[in-house]
Coordinates of C-alpha atoms and ligand atoms in Angstrom, one line a residue:
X1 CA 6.2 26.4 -12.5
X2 CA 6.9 24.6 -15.3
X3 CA 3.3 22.8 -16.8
X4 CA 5.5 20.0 -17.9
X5 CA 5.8 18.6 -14.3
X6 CA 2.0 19.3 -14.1
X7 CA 1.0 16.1 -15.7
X8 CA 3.5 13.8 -14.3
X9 CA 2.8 15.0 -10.5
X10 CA -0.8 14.8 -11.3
X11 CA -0.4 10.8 -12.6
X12 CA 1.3 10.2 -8.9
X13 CA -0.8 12.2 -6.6
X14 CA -3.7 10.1 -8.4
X15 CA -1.8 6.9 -7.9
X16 CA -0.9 7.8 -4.3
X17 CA -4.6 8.7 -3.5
X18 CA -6.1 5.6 -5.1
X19 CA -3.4 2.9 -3.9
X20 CA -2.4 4.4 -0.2
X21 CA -5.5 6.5 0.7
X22 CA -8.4 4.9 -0.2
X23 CA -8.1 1.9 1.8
X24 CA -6.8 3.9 5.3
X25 CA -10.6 5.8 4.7
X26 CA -11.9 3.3 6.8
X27 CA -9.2 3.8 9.2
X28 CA -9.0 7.1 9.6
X29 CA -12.9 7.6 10.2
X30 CA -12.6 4.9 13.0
X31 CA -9.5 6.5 14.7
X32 CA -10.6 9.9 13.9
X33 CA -6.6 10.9 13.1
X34 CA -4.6 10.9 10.1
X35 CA -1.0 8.2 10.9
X36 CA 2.1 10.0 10.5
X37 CA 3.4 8.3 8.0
X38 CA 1.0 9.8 5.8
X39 CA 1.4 13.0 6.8
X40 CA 5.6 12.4 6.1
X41 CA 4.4 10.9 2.5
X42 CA 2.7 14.3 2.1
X43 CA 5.5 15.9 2.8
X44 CA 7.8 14.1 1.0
X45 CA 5.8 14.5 -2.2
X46 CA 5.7 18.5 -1.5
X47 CA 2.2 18.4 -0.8
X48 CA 2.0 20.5 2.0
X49 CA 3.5 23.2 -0.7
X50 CA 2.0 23.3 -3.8
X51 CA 0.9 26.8 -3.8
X52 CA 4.0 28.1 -2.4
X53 CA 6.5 29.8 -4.6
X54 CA 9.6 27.6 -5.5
X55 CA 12.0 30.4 -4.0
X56 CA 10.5 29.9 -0.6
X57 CA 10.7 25.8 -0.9
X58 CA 7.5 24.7 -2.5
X59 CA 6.0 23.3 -5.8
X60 CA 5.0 26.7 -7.0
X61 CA 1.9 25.7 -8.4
X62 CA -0.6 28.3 -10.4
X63 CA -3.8 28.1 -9.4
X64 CA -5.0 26.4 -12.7
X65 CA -2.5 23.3 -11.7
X66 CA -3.3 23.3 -7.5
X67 CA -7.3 23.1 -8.5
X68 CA -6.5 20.0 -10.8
X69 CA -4.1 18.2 -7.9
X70 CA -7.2 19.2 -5.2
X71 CA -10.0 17.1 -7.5
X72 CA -7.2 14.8 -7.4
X73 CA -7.2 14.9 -3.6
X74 CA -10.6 14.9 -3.5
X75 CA -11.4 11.1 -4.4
X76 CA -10.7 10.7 -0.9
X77 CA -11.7 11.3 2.3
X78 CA -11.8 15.3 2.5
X79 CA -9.4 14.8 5.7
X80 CA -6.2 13.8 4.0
X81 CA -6.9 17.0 1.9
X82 CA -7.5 19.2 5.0
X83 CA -4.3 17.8 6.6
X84 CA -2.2 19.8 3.8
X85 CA -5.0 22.2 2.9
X86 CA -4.2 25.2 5.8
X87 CA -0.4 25.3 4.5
X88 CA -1.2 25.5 0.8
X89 CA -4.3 27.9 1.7
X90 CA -5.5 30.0 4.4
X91 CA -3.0 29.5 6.7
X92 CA 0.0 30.1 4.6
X93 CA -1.5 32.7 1.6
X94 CA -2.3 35.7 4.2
X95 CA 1.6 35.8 4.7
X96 CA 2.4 35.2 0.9
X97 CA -0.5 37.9 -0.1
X98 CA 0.5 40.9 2.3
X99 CA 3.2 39.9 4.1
X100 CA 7.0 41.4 4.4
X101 CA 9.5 39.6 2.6
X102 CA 11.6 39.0 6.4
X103 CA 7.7 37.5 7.3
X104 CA 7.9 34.9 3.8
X105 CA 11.0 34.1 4.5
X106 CA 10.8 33.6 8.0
X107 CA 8.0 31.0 7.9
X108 CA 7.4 30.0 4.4
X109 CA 9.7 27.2 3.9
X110 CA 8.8 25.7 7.0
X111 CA 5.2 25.7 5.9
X112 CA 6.1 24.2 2.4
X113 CA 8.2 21.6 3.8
X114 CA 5.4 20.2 6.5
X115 CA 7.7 20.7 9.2
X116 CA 5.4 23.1 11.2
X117 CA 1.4 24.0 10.1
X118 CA -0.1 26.6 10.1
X119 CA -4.4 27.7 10.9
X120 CA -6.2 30.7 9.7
X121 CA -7.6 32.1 12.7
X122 CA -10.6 34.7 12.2
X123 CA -14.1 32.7 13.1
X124 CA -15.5 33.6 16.9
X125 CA -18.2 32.0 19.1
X126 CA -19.7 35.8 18.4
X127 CA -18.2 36.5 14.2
X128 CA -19.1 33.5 12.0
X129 CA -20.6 34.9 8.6
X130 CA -20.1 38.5 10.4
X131 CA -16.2 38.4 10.4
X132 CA -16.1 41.9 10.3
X133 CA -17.5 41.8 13.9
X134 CA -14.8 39.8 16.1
X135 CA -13.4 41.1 18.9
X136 CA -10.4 39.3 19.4
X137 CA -8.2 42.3 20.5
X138 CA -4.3 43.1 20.1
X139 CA -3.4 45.9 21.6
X140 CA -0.2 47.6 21.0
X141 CA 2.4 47.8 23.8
X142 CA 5.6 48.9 22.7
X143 CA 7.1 46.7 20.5
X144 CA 4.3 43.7 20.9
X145 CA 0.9 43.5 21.0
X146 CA -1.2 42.1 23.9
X147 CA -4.0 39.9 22.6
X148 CA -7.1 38.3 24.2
X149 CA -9.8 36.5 22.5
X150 CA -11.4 33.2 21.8
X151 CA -11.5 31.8 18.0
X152 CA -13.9 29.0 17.6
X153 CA -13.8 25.5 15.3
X154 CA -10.4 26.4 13.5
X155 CA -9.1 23.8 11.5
X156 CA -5.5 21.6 12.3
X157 CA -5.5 23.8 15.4
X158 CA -5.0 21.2 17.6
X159 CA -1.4 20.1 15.7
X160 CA -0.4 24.1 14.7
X161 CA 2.4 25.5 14.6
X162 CA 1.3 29.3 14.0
X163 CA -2.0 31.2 13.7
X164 CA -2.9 33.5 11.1
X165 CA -4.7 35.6 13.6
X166 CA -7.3 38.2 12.8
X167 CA -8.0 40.8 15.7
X168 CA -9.2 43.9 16.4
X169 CA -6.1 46.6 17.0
X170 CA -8.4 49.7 16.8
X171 CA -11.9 49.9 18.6
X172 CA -12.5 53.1 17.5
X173 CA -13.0 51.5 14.1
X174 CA -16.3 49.1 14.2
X175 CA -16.3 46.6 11.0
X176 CA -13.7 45.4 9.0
X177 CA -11.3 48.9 9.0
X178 CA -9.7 48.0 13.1
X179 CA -8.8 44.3 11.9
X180 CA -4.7 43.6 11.7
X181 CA -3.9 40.3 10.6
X182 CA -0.8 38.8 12.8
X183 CA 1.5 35.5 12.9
X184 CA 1.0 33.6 16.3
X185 CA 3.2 31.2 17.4
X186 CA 1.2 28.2 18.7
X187 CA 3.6 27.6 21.5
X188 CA 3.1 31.3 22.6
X189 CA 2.4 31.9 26.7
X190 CA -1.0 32.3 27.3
X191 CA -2.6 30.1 24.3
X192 CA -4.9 27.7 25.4
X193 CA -6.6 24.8 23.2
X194 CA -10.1 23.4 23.6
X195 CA -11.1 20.0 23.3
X196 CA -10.8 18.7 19.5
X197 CA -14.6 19.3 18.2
X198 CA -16.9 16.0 17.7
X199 CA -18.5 16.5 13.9
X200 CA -20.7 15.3 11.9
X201 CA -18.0 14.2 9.6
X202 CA -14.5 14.6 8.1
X203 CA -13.5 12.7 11.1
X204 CA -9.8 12.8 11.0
X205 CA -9.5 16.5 10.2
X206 CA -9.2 18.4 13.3
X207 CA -10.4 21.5 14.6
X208 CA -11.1 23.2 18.2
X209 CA -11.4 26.4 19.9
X210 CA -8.6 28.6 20.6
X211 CA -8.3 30.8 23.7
X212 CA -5.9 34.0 23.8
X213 CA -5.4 35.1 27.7
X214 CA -2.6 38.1 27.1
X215 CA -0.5 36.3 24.9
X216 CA 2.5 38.7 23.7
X217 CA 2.9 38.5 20.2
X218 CA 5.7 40.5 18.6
X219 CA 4.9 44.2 16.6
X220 CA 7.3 42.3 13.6
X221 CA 4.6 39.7 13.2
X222 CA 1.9 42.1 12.0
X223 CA 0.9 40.9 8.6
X224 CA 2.4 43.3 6.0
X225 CA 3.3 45.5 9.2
X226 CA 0.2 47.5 8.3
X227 CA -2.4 47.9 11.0
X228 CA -6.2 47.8 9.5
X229 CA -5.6 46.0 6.8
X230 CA -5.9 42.5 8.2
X231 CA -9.9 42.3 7.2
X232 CA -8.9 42.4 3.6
X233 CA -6.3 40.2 4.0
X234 CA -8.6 37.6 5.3
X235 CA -10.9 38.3 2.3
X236 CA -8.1 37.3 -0.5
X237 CA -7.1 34.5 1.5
X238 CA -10.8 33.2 1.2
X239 CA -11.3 34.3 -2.7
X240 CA -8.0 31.8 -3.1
X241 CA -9.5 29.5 -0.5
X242 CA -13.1 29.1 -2.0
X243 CA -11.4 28.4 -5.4
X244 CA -9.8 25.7 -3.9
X245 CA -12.6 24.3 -2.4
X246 CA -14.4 24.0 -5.3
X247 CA -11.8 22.2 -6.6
X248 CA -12.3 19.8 -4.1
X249 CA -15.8 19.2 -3.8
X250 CA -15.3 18.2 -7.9
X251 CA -13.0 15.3 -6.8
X252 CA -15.3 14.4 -4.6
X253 CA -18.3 14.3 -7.1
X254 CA -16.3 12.4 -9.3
X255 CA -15.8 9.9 -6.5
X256 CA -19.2 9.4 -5.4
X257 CA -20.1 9.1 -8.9
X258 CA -18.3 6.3 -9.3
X259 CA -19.5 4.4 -6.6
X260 CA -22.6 5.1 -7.6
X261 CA -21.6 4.2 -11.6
X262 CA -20.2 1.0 -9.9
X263 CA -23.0 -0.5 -7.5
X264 CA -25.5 0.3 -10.2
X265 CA -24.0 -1.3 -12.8
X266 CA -23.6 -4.5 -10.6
X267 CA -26.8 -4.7 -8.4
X268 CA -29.6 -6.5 -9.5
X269 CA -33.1 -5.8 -9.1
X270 CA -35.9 -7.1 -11.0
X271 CA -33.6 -9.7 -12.6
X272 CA -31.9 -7.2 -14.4
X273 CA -28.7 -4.4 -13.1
X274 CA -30.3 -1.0 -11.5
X275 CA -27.9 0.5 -14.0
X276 CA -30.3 -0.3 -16.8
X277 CA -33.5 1.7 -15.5
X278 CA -33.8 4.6 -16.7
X279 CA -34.9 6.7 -13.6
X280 CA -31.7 5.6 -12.0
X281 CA -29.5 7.0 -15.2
X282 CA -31.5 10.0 -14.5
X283 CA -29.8 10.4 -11.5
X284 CA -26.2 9.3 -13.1
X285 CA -26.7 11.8 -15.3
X286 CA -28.0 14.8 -13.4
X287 CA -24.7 13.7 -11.3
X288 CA -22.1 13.5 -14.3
X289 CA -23.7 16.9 -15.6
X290 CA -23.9 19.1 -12.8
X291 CA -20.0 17.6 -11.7
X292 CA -19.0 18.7 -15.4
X293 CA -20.4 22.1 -15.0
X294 CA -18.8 22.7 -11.5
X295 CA -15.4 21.4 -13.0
X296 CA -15.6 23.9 -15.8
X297 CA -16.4 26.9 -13.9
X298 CA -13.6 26.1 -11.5
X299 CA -10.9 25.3 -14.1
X300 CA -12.4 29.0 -15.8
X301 CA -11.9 31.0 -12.6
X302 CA -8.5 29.4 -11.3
X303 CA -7.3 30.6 -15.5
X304 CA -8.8 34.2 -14.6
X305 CA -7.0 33.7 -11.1
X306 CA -3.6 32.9 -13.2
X307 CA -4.3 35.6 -15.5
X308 CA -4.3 38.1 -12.8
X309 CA -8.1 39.0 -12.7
X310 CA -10.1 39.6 -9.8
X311 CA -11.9 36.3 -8.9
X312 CA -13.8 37.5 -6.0
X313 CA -17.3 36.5 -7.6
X314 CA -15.6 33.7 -10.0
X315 CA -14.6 32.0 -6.8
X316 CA -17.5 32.8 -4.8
X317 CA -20.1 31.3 -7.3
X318 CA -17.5 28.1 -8.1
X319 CA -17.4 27.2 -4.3
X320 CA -21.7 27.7 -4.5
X321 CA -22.7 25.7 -7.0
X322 CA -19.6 23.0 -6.2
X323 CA -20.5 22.8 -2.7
X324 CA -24.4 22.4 -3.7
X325 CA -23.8 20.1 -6.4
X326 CA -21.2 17.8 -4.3
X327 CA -24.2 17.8 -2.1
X328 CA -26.8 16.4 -4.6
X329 CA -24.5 14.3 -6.1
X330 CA -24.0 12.6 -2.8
X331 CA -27.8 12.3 -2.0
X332 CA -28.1 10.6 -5.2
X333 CA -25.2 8.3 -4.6
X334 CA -26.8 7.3 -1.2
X335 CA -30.2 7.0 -3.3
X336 CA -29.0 4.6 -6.0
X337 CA -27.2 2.0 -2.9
X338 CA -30.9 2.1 -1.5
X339 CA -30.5 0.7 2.0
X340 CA -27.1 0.4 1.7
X341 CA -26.6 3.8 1.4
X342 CA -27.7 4.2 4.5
X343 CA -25.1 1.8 5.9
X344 CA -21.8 2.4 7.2
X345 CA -20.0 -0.3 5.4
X346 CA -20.5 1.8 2.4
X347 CA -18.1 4.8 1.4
X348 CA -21.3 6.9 0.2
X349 CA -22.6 7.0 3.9
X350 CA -19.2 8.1 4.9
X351 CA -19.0 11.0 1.7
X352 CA -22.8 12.2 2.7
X353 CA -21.8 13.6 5.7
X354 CA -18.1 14.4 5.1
X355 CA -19.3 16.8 2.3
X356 CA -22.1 18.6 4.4
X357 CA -19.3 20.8 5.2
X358 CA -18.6 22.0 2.1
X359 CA -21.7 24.3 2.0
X360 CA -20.6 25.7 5.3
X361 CA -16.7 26.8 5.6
X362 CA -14.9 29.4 4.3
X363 CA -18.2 31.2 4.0
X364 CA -21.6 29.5 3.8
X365 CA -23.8 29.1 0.5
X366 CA -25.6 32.0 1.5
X367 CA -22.8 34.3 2.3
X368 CA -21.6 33.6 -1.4
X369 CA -24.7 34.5 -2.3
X370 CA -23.8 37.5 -1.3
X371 CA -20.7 38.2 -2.5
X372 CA -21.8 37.3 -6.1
X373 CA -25.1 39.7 -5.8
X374 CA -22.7 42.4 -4.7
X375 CA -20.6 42.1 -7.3
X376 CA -23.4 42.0 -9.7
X377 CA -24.6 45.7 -8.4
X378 CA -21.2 47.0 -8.5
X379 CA -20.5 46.2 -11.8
X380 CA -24.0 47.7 -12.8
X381 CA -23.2 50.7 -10.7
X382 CA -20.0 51.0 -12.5
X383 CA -21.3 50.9 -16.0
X384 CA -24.6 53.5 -14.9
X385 CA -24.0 56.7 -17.1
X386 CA -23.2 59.0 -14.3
Ligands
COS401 N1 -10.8 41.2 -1.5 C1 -10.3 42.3 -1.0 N2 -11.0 43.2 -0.2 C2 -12.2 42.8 0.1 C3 -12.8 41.6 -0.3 C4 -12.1 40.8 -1.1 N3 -12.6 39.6 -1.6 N4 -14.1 41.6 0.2 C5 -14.3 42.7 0.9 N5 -13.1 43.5 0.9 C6 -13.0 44.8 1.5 C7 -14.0 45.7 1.0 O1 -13.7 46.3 -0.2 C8 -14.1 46.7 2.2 O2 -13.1 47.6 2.1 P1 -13.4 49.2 2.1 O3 -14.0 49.4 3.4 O4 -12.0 49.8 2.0 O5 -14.3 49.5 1.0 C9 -13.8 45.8 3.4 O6 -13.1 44.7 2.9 C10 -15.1 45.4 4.1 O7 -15.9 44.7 3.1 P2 -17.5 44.6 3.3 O8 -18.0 45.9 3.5 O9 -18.0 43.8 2.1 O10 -17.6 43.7 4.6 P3 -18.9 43.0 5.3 O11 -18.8 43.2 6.7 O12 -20.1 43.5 4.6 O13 -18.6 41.4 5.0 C11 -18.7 39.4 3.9 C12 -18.5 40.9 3.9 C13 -20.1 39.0 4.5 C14 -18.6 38.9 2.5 C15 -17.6 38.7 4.8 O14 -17.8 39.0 6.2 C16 -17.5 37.2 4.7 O15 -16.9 36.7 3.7 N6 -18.1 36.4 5.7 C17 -17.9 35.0 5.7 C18 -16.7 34.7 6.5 C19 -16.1 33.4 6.2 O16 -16.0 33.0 5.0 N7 -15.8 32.7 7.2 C20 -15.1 31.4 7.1 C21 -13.9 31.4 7.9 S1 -12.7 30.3 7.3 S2 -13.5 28.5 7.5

């Protein structure tokens, strides 16, 4: 897209979030929903789009500009981002990755215009951090597939419109190899929705269970049209997704930072504004660093992204330490309001649990762990003299 519109769209999305947002927080934490006429702001603005391509209807946004519109997003309450964060991410970029063209063109616009949502499907009550291991089964019957399964806490389930559905088409293949990725439409016969799951935080952004008893799901919606490959589709998806998550968890620093900038600077103790100790600018600054540092390595990997380089680990270690820092950063924030941190009139209380998620979806700390030490040995491997 062209950067010009970059800066401009940025300037409004952060005028939107401050103005509109910020004070429905409350609101939307007490109701635990998001009102429509938000969500047909969103729209409006082509938020639900930005990382689809302008020929299918949306913004068309490199990864370099959708990480810096995220931070934007993320001086509020991670909810608002989550509402439009399936369509721009894992629900949408399975279908843009590997999918047919007939499969973009049948259900991208719709996604980039809001009208219908769309939920990434592949987490089990049996496959968390072992995706490869669900058993959510399609079988093939002619020119559909049967499926049965369960999928467990998938987010803006309750309000979808499709599934990105990962199941298991061959059982002859353990692991990640018998996984075909699928479009699922919501309204399908034989789709059942659970209760919408009671969290911790993030109240407002939805999730629940799905249930799959025989739903018929045409052979055409097969991701790509390729059986097997629907593991590795899932994996993309989350490189992309972890990126943009990272993203987020720096607008959400820089949010709790200035609360905590704010109330320090204005509460006196000892006759004199916290802000002036020195053991509380310790904490300021451990904050403003480590936020500085995720912000960097997230702006680094979304230009490798651009560039066309494999971001596997880049994204991986951004959505570690982003997620980890957002975490300390909001400990701290909570830490500098002393007891009224700990109250719920306060926003910190409110950011302390929202962002306890961040270390846990699309992959937990210790799953990107992972991904970073493998990456590590295959690149020793690959540089060994044979
Ligand atoms: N991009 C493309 N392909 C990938 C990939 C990626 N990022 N990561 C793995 N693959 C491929 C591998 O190359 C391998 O293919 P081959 O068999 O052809 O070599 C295949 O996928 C299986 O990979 P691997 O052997 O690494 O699978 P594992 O079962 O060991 O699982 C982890 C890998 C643990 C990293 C994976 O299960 C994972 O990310 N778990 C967390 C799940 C998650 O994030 N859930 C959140 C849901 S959304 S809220």
């Amino acid at each position: 897209m062209d950067r010009d519109i970059v800066g401009p769209l940025k300037d409004m999305l952060r005028r939107y979030v401050r103005e509109r947002l910020v004070p429905l927080e409350g609101e939307v934490a007490a109701q635990d929903s998001i009102p429509d006429a938000v969500r047909r702001e969103m729209a409006e603005m082509g938020l639900f789009g930005m990382s689809i391509p302008e020929s299918y209807g949306g913004l068309g946004l490199d990864m370099a500009a959708e990480a810096e519109l995220a931070m934007e997003l993320g001086w509020t309450s991670p909810a608002f981002r989550s509402l439009i964060g399936t369509n721009n991410g894992i629900g949408s970029q399975g279908i843009l990755i590997d999918g047919t063209e007939a499969q973009k063109q049948a259900w991208l616009p719709r996604l980039a215009s809001g009208e219908i949502t769309a939920s990434f499907a592949l987490t089990e009550p049996e496959a968390g951090s072992d995706a490869a291991s669900l058993r959510t089964r399609a079988v093939r019957e002619g020119d559909v597939y049967r499926v049965n399964g369960a999928k467990r806490y998938i987010t803006n389930a309750p309000t979808a419109g499709i599934f990105t559905l990962m199941a298991r088409t061959d059982p002859g293949k353990p692991g990640a190899a018998g996984i075909s990725a699928f479009i699922v439409e919501a309204k399908s016969p034989g789709i059942t929705l659970g209760k919408p799951d009671r969290k911790m935080g993030q109240r407002g952004a939805m999730t629940c269970d799905i249930h799959f008893d025989d739903v018929l799901v045409p052979a055409a919606n097969l991701i790509g049209l390729r059986e097997g490959q629907g593991f590795k589709t899932a994996m993309k998806v989350l490189d992309r997704g972890r990126l943009h998550i990272a993203a987020v968890c720096c607008g959400v620093a820089e949010r709790l930072i200035h609360e905590a900038v704010s109330y320090a600077a204005d509460r006196k103790q000892f006759g004199q504004a916290i802000a002036t100790f020195q053991l509380v600018q310790a904490m300021l600054a451990d904050s403003r660093t480590e936020a500085y540092a995720a912000a960097c390595m997230v702006r680094d990997a979304a230009r490798r992204y651009d560039g066309g380089e494999d971001i596997t680990m880049p994204a991986a270690a951004s959505k570690y330490y982003a997620s980890e820092m957002v975490g300390r950063v909001a400990d701290r924030a909570v830490q500098i309001h002393g007891g009224a941190g700990y109250m719920a009139d306060y926003a910190v209380e409110r950011f302390y649990r929202d962002v306890r998620l961040f270390r846990l979806y699309e992959g937990t700390s210790q799953i990107q762990q992972i991904v970073i030490a493998r990456a590590m040995l295959r690149e020793h491997e690959a540089q060994a003299p044979a």
